[in-house]
Coordinates of C-alpha atoms and ligand atoms in Angstrom, one line a residue:
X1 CA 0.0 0.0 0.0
X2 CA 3.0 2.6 0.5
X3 CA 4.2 3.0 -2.4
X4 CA 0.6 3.6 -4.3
X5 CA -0.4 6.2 -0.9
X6 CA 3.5 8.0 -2.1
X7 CA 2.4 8.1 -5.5
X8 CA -0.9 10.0 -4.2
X9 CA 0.5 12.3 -2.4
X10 CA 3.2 12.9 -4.9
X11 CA 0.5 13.9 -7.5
X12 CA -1.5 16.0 -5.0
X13 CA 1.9 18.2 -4.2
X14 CA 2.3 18.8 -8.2
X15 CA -1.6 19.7 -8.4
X16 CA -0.7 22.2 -6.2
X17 CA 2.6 23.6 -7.3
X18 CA 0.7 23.9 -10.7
X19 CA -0.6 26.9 -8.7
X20 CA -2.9 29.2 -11.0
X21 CA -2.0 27.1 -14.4
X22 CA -4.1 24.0 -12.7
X23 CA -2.7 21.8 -15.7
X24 CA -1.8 18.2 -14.0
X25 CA 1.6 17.2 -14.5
X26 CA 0.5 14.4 -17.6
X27 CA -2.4 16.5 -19.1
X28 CA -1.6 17.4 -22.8
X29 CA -0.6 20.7 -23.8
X30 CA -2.3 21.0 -27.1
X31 CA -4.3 24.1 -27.3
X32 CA -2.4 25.8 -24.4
X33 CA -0.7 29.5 -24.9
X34 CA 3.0 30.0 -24.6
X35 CA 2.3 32.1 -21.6
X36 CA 0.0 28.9 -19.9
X37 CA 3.3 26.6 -21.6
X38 CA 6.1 28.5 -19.7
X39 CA 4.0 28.8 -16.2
X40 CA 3.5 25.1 -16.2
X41 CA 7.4 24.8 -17.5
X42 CA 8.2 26.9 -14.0
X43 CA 6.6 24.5 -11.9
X44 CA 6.8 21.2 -12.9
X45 CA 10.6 18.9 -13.8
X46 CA 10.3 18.9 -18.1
X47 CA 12.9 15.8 -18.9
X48 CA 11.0 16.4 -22.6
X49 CA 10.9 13.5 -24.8
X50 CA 13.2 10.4 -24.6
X51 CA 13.8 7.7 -26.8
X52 CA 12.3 4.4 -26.7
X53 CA 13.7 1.7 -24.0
X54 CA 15.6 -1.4 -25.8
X55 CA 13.0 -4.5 -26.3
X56 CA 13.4 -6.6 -23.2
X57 CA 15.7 -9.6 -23.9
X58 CA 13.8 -12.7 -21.7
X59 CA 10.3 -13.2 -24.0
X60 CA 9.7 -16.7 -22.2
X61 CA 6.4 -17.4 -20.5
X62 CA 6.5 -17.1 -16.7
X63 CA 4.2 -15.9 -14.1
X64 CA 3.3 -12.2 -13.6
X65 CA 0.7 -12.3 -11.2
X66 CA 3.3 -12.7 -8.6
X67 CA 4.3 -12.0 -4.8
X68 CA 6.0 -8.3 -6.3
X69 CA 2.7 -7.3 -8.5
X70 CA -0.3 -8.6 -6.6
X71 CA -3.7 -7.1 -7.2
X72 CA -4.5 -4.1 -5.4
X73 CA -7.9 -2.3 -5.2
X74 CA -7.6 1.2 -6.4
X75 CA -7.1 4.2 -3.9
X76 CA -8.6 7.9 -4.3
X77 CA -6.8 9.7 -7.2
X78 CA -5.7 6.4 -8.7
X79 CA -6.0 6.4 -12.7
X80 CA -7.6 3.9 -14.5
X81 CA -9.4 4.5 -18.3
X82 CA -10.4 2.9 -21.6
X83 CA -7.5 0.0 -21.5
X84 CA -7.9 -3.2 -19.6
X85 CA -5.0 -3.9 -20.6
X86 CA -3.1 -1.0 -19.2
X87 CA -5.2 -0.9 -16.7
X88 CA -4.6 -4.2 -15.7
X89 CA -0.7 -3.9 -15.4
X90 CA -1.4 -0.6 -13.5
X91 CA -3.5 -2.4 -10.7
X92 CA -0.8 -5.0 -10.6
X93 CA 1.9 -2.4 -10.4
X94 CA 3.8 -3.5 -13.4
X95 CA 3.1 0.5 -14.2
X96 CA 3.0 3.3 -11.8
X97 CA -0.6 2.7 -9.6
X98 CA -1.4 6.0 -10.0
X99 CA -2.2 5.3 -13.9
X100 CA 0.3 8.1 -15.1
X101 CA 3.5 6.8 -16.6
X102 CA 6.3 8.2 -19.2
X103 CA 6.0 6.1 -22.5
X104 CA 8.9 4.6 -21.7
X105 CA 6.9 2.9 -18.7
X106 CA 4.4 1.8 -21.2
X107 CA 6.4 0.1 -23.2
X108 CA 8.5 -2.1 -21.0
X109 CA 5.5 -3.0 -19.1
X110 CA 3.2 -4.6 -22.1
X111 CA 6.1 -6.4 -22.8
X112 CA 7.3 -7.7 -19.6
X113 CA 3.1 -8.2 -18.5
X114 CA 1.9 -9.5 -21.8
X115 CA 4.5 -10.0 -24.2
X116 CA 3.3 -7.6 -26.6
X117 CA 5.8 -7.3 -29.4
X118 CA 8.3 -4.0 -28.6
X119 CA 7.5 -2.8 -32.5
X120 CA 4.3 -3.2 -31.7
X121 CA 4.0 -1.6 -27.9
X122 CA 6.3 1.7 -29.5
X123 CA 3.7 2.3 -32.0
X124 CA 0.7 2.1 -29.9
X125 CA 2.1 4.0 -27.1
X126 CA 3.6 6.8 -29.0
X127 CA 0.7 7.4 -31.0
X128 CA -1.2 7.5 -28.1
X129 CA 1.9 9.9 -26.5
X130 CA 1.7 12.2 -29.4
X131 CA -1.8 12.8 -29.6
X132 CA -3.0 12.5 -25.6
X133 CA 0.6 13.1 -23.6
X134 CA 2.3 16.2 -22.1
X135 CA 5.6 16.2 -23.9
X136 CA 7.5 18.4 -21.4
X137 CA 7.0 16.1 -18.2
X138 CA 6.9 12.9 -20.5
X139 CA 4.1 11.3 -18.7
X140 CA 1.0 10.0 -20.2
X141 CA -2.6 9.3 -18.0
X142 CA -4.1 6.0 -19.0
X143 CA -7.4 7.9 -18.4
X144 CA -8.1 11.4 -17.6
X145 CA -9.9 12.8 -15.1
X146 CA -9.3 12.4 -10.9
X147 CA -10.5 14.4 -8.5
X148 CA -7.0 15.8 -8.3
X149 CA -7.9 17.1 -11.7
X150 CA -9.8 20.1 -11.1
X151 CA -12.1 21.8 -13.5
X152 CA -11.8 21.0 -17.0
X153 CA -9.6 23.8 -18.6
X154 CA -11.5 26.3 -21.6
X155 CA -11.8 24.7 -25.3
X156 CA -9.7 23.8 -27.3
X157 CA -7.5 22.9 -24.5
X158 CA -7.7 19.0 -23.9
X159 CA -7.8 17.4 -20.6
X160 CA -5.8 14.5 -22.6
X161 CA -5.5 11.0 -21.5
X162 CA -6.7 7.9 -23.0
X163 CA -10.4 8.4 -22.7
X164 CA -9.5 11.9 -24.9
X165 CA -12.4 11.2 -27.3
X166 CA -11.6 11.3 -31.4
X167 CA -7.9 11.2 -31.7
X168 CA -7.0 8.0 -30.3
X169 CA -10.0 6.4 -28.4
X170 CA -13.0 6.0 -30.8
X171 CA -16.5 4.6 -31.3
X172 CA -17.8 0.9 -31.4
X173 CA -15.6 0.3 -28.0
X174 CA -16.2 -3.6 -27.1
X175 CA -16.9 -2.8 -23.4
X176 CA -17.0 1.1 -23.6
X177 CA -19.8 3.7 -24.4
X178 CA -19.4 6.0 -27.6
X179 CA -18.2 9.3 -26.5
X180 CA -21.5 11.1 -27.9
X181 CA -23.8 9.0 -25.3
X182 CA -21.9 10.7 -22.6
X183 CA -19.4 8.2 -21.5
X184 CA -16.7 6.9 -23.7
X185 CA -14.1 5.3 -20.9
X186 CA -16.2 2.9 -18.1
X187 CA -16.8 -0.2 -18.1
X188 CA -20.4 -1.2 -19.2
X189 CA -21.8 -4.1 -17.6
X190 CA -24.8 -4.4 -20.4
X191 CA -22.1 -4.4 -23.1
X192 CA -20.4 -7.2 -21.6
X193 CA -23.3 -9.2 -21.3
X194 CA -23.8 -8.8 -24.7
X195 CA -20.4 -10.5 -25.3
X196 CA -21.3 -13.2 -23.4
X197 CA -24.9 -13.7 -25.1
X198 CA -22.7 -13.5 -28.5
X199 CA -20.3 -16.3 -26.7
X200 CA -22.9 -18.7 -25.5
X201 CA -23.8 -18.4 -29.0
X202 CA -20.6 -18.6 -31.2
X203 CA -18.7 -19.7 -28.9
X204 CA -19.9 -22.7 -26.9
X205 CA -19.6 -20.5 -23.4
X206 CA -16.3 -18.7 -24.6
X207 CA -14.8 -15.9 -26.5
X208 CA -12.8 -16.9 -29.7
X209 CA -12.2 -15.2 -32.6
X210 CA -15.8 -16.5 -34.0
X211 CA -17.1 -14.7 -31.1
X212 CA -15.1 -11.5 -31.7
X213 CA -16.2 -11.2 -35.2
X214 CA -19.7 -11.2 -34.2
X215 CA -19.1 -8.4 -31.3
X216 CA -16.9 -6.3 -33.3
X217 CA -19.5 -6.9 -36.1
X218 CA -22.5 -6.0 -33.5
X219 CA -21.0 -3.0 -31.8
X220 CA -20.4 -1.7 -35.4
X221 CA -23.8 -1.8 -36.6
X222 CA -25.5 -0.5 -33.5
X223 CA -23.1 2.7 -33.6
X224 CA -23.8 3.0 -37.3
X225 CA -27.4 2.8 -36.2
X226 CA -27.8 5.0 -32.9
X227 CA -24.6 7.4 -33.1
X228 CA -25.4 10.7 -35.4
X229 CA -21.7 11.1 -35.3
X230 CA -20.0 7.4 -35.5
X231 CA -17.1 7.6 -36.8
X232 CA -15.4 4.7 -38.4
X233 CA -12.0 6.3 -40.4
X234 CA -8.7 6.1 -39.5
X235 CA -7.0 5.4 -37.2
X236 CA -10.0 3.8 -35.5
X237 CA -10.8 1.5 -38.6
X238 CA -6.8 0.1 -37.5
X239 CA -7.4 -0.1 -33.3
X240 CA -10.9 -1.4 -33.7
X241 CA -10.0 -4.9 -35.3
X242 CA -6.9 -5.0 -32.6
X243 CA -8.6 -4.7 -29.8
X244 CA -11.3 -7.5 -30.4
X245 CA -8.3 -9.6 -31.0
X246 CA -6.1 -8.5 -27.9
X247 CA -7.8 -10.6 -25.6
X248 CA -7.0 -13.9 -27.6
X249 CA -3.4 -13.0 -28.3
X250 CA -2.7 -11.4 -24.5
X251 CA -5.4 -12.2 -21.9
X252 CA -4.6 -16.7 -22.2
X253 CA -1.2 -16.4 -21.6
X254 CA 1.0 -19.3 -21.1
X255 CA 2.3 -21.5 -24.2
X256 CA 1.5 -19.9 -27.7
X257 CA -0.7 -22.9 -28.9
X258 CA -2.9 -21.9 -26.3
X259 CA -3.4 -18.3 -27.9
X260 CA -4.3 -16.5 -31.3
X261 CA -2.8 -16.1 -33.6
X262 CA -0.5 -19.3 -33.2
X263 CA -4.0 -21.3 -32.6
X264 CA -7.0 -19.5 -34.6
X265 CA -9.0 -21.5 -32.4
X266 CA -7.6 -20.5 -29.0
X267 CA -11.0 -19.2 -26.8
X268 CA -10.7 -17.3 -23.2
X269 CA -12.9 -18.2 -19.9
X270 CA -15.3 -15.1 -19.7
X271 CA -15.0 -14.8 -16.5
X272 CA -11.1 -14.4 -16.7
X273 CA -12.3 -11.4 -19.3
X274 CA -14.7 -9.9 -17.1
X275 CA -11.5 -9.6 -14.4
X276 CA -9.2 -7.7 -17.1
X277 CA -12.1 -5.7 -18.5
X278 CA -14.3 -4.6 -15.4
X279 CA -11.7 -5.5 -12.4
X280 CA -8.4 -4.2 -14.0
X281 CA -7.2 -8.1 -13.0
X282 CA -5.4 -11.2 -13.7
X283 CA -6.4 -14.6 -12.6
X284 CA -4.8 -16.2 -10.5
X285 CA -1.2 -18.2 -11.6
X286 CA -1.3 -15.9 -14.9
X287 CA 1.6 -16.6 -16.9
X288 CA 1.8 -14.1 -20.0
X289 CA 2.0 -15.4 -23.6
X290 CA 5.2 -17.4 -24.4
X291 CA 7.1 -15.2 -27.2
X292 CA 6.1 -11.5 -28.1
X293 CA 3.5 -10.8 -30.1
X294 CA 4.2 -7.8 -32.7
X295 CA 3.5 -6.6 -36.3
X296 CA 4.8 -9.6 -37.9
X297 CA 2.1 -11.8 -36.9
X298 CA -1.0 -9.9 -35.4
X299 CA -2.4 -9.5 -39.2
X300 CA -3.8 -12.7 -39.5
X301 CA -6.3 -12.2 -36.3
X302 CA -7.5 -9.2 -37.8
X303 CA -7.7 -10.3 -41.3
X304 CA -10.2 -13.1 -39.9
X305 CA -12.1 -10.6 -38.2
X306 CA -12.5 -8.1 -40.8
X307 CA -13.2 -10.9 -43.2
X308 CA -15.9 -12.5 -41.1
X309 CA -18.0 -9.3 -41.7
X310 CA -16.5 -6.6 -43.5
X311 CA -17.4 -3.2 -42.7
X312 CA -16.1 -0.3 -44.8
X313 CA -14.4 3.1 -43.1
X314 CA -16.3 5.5 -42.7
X315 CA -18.6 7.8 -40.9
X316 CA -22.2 9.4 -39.7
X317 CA -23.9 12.0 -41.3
X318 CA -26.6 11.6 -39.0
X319 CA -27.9 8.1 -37.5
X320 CA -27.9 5.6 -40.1
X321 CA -26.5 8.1 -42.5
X322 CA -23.4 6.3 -43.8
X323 CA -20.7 7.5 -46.1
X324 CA -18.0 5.0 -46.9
X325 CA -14.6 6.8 -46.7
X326 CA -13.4 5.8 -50.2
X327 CA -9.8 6.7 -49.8
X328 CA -9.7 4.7 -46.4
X329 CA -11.2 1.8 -48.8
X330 CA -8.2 2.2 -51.4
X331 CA -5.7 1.9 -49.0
X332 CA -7.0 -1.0 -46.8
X333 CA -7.7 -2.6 -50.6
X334 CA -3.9 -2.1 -51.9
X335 CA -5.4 0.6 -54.5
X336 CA -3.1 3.1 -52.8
X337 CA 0.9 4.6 -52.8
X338 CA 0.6 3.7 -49.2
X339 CA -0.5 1.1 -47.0
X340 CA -2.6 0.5 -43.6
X341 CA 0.4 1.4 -41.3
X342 CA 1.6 4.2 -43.4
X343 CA -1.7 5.8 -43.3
X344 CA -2.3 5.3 -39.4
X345 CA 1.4 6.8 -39.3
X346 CA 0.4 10.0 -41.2
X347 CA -3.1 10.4 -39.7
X348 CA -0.8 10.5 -36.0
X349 CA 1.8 13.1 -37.9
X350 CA -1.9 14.9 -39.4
X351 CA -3.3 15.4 -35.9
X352 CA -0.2 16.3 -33.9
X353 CA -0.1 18.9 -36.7
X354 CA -3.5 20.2 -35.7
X355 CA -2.6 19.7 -32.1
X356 CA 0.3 21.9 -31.8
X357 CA 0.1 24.2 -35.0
X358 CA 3.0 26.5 -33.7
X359 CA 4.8 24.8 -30.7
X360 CA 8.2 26.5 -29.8
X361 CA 11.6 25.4 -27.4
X362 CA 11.7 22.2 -26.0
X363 CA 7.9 21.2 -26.8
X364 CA 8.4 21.4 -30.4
X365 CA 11.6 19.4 -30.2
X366 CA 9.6 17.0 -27.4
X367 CA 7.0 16.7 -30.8
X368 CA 9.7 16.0 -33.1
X369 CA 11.4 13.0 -30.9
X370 CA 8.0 11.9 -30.4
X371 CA 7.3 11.7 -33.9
X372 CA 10.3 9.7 -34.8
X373 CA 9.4 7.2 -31.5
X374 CA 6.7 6.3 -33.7
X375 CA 8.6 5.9 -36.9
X376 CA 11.1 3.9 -35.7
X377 CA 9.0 0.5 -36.0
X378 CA 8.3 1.2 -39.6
X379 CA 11.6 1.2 -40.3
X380 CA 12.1 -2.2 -38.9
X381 CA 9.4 -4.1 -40.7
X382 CA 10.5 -2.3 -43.6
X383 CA 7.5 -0.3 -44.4
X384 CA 9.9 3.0 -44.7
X385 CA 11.0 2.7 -48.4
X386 CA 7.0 3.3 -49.3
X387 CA 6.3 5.8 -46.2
X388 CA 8.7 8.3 -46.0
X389 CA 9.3 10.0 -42.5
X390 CA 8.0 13.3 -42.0
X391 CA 9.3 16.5 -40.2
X392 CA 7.1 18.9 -39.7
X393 CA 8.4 19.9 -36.3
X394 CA 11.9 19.8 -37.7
X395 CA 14.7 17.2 -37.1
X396 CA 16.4 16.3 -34.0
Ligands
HEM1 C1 0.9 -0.4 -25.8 C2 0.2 0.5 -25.2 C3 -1.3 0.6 -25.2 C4 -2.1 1.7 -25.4 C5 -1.5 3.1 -25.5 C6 -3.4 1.3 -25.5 C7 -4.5 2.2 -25.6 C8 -5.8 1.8 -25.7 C9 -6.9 2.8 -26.0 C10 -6.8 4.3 -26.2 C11 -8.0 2.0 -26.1 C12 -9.4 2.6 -26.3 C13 -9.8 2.5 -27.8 C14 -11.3 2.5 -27.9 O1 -11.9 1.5 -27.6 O2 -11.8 3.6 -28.2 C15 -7.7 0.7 -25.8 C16 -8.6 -0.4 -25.8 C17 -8.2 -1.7 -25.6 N1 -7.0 -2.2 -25.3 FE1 -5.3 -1.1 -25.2 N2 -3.5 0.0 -25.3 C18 -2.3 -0.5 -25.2 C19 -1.9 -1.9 -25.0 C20 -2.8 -2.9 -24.8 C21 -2.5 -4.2 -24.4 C22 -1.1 -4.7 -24.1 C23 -3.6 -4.9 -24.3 C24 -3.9 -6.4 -23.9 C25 -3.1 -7.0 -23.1 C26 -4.7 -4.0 -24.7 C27 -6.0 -4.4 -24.7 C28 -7.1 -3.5 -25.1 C29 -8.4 -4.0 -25.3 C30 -9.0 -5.4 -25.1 C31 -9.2 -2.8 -25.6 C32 -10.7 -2.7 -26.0 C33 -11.5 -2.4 -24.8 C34 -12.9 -2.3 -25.3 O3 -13.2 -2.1 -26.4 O4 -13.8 -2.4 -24.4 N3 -4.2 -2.8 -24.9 N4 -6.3 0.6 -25.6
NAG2 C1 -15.2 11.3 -23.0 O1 -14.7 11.1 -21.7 C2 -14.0 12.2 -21.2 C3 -13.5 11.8 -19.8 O2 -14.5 11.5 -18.9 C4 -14.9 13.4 -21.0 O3 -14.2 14.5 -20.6 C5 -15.5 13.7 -22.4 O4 -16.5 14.7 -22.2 C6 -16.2 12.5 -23.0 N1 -16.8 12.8 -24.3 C7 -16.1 13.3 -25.3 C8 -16.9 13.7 -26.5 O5 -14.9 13.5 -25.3
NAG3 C1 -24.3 0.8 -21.4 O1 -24.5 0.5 -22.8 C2 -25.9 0.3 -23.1 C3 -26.0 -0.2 -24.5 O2 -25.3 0.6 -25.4 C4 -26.6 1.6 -22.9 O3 -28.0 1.5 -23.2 C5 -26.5 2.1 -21.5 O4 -27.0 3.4 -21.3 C6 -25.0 2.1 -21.0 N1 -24.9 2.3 -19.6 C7 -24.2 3.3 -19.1 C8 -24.2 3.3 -17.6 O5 -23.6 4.1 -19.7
NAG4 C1 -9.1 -25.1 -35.9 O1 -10.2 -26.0 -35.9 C2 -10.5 -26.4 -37.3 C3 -11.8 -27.2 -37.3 O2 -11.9 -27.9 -36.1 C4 -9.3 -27.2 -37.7 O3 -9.5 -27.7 -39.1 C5 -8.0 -26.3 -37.7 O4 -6.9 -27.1 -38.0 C6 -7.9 -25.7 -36.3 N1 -6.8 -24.7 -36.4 C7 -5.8 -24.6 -35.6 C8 -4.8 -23.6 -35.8 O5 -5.8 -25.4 -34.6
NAG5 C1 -15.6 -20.9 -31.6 O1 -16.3 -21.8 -30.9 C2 -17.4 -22.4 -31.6 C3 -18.1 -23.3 -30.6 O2 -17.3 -24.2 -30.0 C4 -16.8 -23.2 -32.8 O3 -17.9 -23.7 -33.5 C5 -16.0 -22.3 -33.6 O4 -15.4 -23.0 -34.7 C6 -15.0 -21.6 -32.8 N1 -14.2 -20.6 -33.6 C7 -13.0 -20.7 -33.9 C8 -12.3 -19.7 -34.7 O5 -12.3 -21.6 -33.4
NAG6 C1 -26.4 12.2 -45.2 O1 -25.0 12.4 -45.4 C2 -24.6 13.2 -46.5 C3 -23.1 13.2 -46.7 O2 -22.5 13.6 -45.5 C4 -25.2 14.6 -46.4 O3 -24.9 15.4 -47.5 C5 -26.7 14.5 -46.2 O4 -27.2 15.8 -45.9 C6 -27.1 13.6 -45.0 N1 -28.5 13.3 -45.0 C7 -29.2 13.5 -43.9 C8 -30.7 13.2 -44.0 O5 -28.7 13.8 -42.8
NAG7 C1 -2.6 14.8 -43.9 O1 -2.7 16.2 -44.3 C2 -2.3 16.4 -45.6 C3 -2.3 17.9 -45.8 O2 -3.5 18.5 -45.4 C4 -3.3 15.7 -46.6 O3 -2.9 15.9 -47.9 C5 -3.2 14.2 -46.3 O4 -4.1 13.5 -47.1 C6 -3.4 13.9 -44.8 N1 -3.1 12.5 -44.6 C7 -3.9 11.7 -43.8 C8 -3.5 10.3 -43.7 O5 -4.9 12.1 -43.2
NAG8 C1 13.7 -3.3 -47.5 O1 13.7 -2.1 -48.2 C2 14.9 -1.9 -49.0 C3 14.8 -0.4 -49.5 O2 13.7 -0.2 -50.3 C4 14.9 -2.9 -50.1 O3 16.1 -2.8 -50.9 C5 14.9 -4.3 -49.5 O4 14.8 -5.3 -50.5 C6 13.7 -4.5 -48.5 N1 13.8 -5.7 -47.8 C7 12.8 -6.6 -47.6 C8 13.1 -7.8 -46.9 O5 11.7 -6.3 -48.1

């Protein structure tokens, strides 16, 4: 419990040194003045942007629900968001319990909890660290609000987080609310049922990949239906399909015949689900997955999903009002100079861009570093020779 109590207290003493700028330590800075930039850059430490940690070197299966990262119910202040899977390692302290961590943090952990792949964790978490970060403190909220948050600063300022609505969070969440109901980031207890109607189903009692294609498929068409302002482009149309799959390839754990994509036909206990998605926890004994899981391989999952039922990009005009977003189309069909992670690459560079249209000092190079973070695994599935890096923040 001491550590997690430090870490509250920690936060609370920054809420208050923010003094009259009342901008958390890890809240993003898009939309914030240079006077508001160089207040906050008085009273908080700005280490700026690092790079990436090297990919851990042990990928065997062992158990990480252990004696040093047991479960431990969340205290006041305490972070948690739209991830169960970050929230998960956060409630078993294999991140920071107080659900703020650098993206260095972020990294490491989904490797050493899950076994995600490190190409794969980079791109994820530095998208998500462009887009929802602070750049200046280098920390990054798995959610958003606390109560340590205070009022929510003036538009266009961003509270940022994960549960940020539109740049990296989106609609048609398995287990989450779209944002326009009210509540894009909690856990929904009817949604999950629906999963496991869909898995008594498909599924014989279990989720497999069956099963996800019909919840994905589900939580589609009832958005497309009920949401005036669904919206189904990038990059949602590339995290969508991933994270019906992530609980095949990351929340069976143990040898990889046990999990997808090794085994198509690998299927997980719902109630071990229901602790990773509502209670932020493993079972007990987990071991994660044996050998990491990264870009090389998670294609075939979400091929079989997207196959199963395809559903074009796209967005609402207006419920039920559909337009298919043809360019979207002739990139995900190979009709186009670039391809699917190119694309999700430049919509990241795209909205940073919009984020920060005239950053200055150490955010803008903090942007640039950022930017290249994500880059970097491009380069090393070889995807760079079609997808040229951009510098739009300059080179560093
Ligand atoms: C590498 C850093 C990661 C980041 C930055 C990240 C971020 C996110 C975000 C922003 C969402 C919300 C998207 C939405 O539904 O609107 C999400 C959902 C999700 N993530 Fe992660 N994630 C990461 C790693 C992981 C890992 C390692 C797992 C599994 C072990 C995981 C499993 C999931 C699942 C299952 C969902 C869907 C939840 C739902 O739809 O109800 N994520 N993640
Ligand atoms: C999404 O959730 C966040 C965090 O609670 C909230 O601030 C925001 O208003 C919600 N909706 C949208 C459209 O972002
Ligand atoms: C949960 O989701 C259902 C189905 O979309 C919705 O009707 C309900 O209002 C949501 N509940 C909460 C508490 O947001
Ligand atoms: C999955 O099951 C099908 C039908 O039972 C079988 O043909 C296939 O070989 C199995 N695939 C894997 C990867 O185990
Ligand atoms: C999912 O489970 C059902 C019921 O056992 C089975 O018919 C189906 O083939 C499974 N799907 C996969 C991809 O293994
Ligand atoms: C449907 O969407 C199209 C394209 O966005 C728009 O021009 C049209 O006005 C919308 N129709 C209705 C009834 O909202
Ligand atoms: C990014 O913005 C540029 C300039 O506005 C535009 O030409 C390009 O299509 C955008 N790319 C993506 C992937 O959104
Ligand atoms: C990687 O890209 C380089 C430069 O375009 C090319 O020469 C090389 O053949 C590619 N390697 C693979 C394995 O695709």
């Amino acid at each position: 419990m001491l550590p997690a109590l430090y870490v509250v207290v920690l936060v609370c003493l920054c809420g208050l040194a923010a003094g009259a700028s009342h901008i958390p330590a890890y809240a993003s800075l898009a939309g914030r003045s240079d006077e508001e930039i160089a207040l906050f850059m008085r009273n908080h430490p700005t280490p700026g942007a690092q790079p990436p940690p090297p990919p851990i070197k042990d990928t065997s299966s062992k158990l990480v629900n252990d004696r040093l990262h047991p479960w431990l119910p969340l205290l006041p202040g305490q972070i948690r968001g739209v991830c169960p899977g970050l929230n998960t390692l956060a409630s078993h302290g294999w991140l920071p319990r107080s659900g703020v961590a650098t993206p260095g943090q972020i990294v490491t952990a989904v490797q050493e909890g899950f076994n995600m792949g490190s190409d794969l964790a980079q791109i994820v978490t530095y998208a998500a660290m462009l887009v929802d970060g602070n750049h200046l403190t280098n920390l990054l909220s798995i959610g958003a609000k606390s109560r340590l948050t205070g009022p929510d600063p003036p538009q266009p300022a961003l509270v940022g987080g994960l549960n940020t609505h539109g740049v990296f969070e989106g609609d048609a969440s398995l287990t989450r609310g779209d944002a326009f109901f009210g509540d894009n980031h909690s856990f929904n207890e009817s949604l999950f049922d629906e999963i496991v109607a869909t898995s008594q189903q498909f599924g014989g009692g279990k989720y497999n990949l069956t099963v996800a294609a019909e919840v994905r498929f589900n939580r589609l068409v009832a958005s497309e239906q009920s949401n005036p302002e669904f919206f189904f482009g990038f990059p949602r149309f590339g995290t969508a399909y991933a994270e019906a799959a992530f609980p095949l390839t990351f929340f069976i754990g143990g040898p990889a015949e046990d999990n997808v994509p090794t085994n198509l036909n690998a299927s997980l206990d719902l109630d071990v689900m229901k602790g990773f998605f509502r209670d932020s926890r493993m079972p007990k004994n987990f071991h994660r997955r044996e050998g990491p899981l990264g870009l090389d391989i998670i294609g075939g999952a979400l091929g079989f999903l997207s196959d199963a039922h395809p559903f074009p990009p796209g967005f609402n005009t207006g419920a039920g009002n559909y337009t298919i977003d043809q360019r979207a189309v002739d990139i995900l069909t190979g009709n186009a100079e670039i391809d699917l992670l190119c694309a999700l690459y430049l919509t990241f560079v795209n909205t940073t861009i919009e984020l920060y249209p005239r950053p200055t000092g150490l955010l803008r190079k903090s942007i640039a570093v950022n930017l290249h973070n994500l880059y970097l695994p491009l380069v090393a599935v070889n995807d760079s020779a079609g997808c040229p890096e951009q510098f739009p923040f300059g080179k560093f």
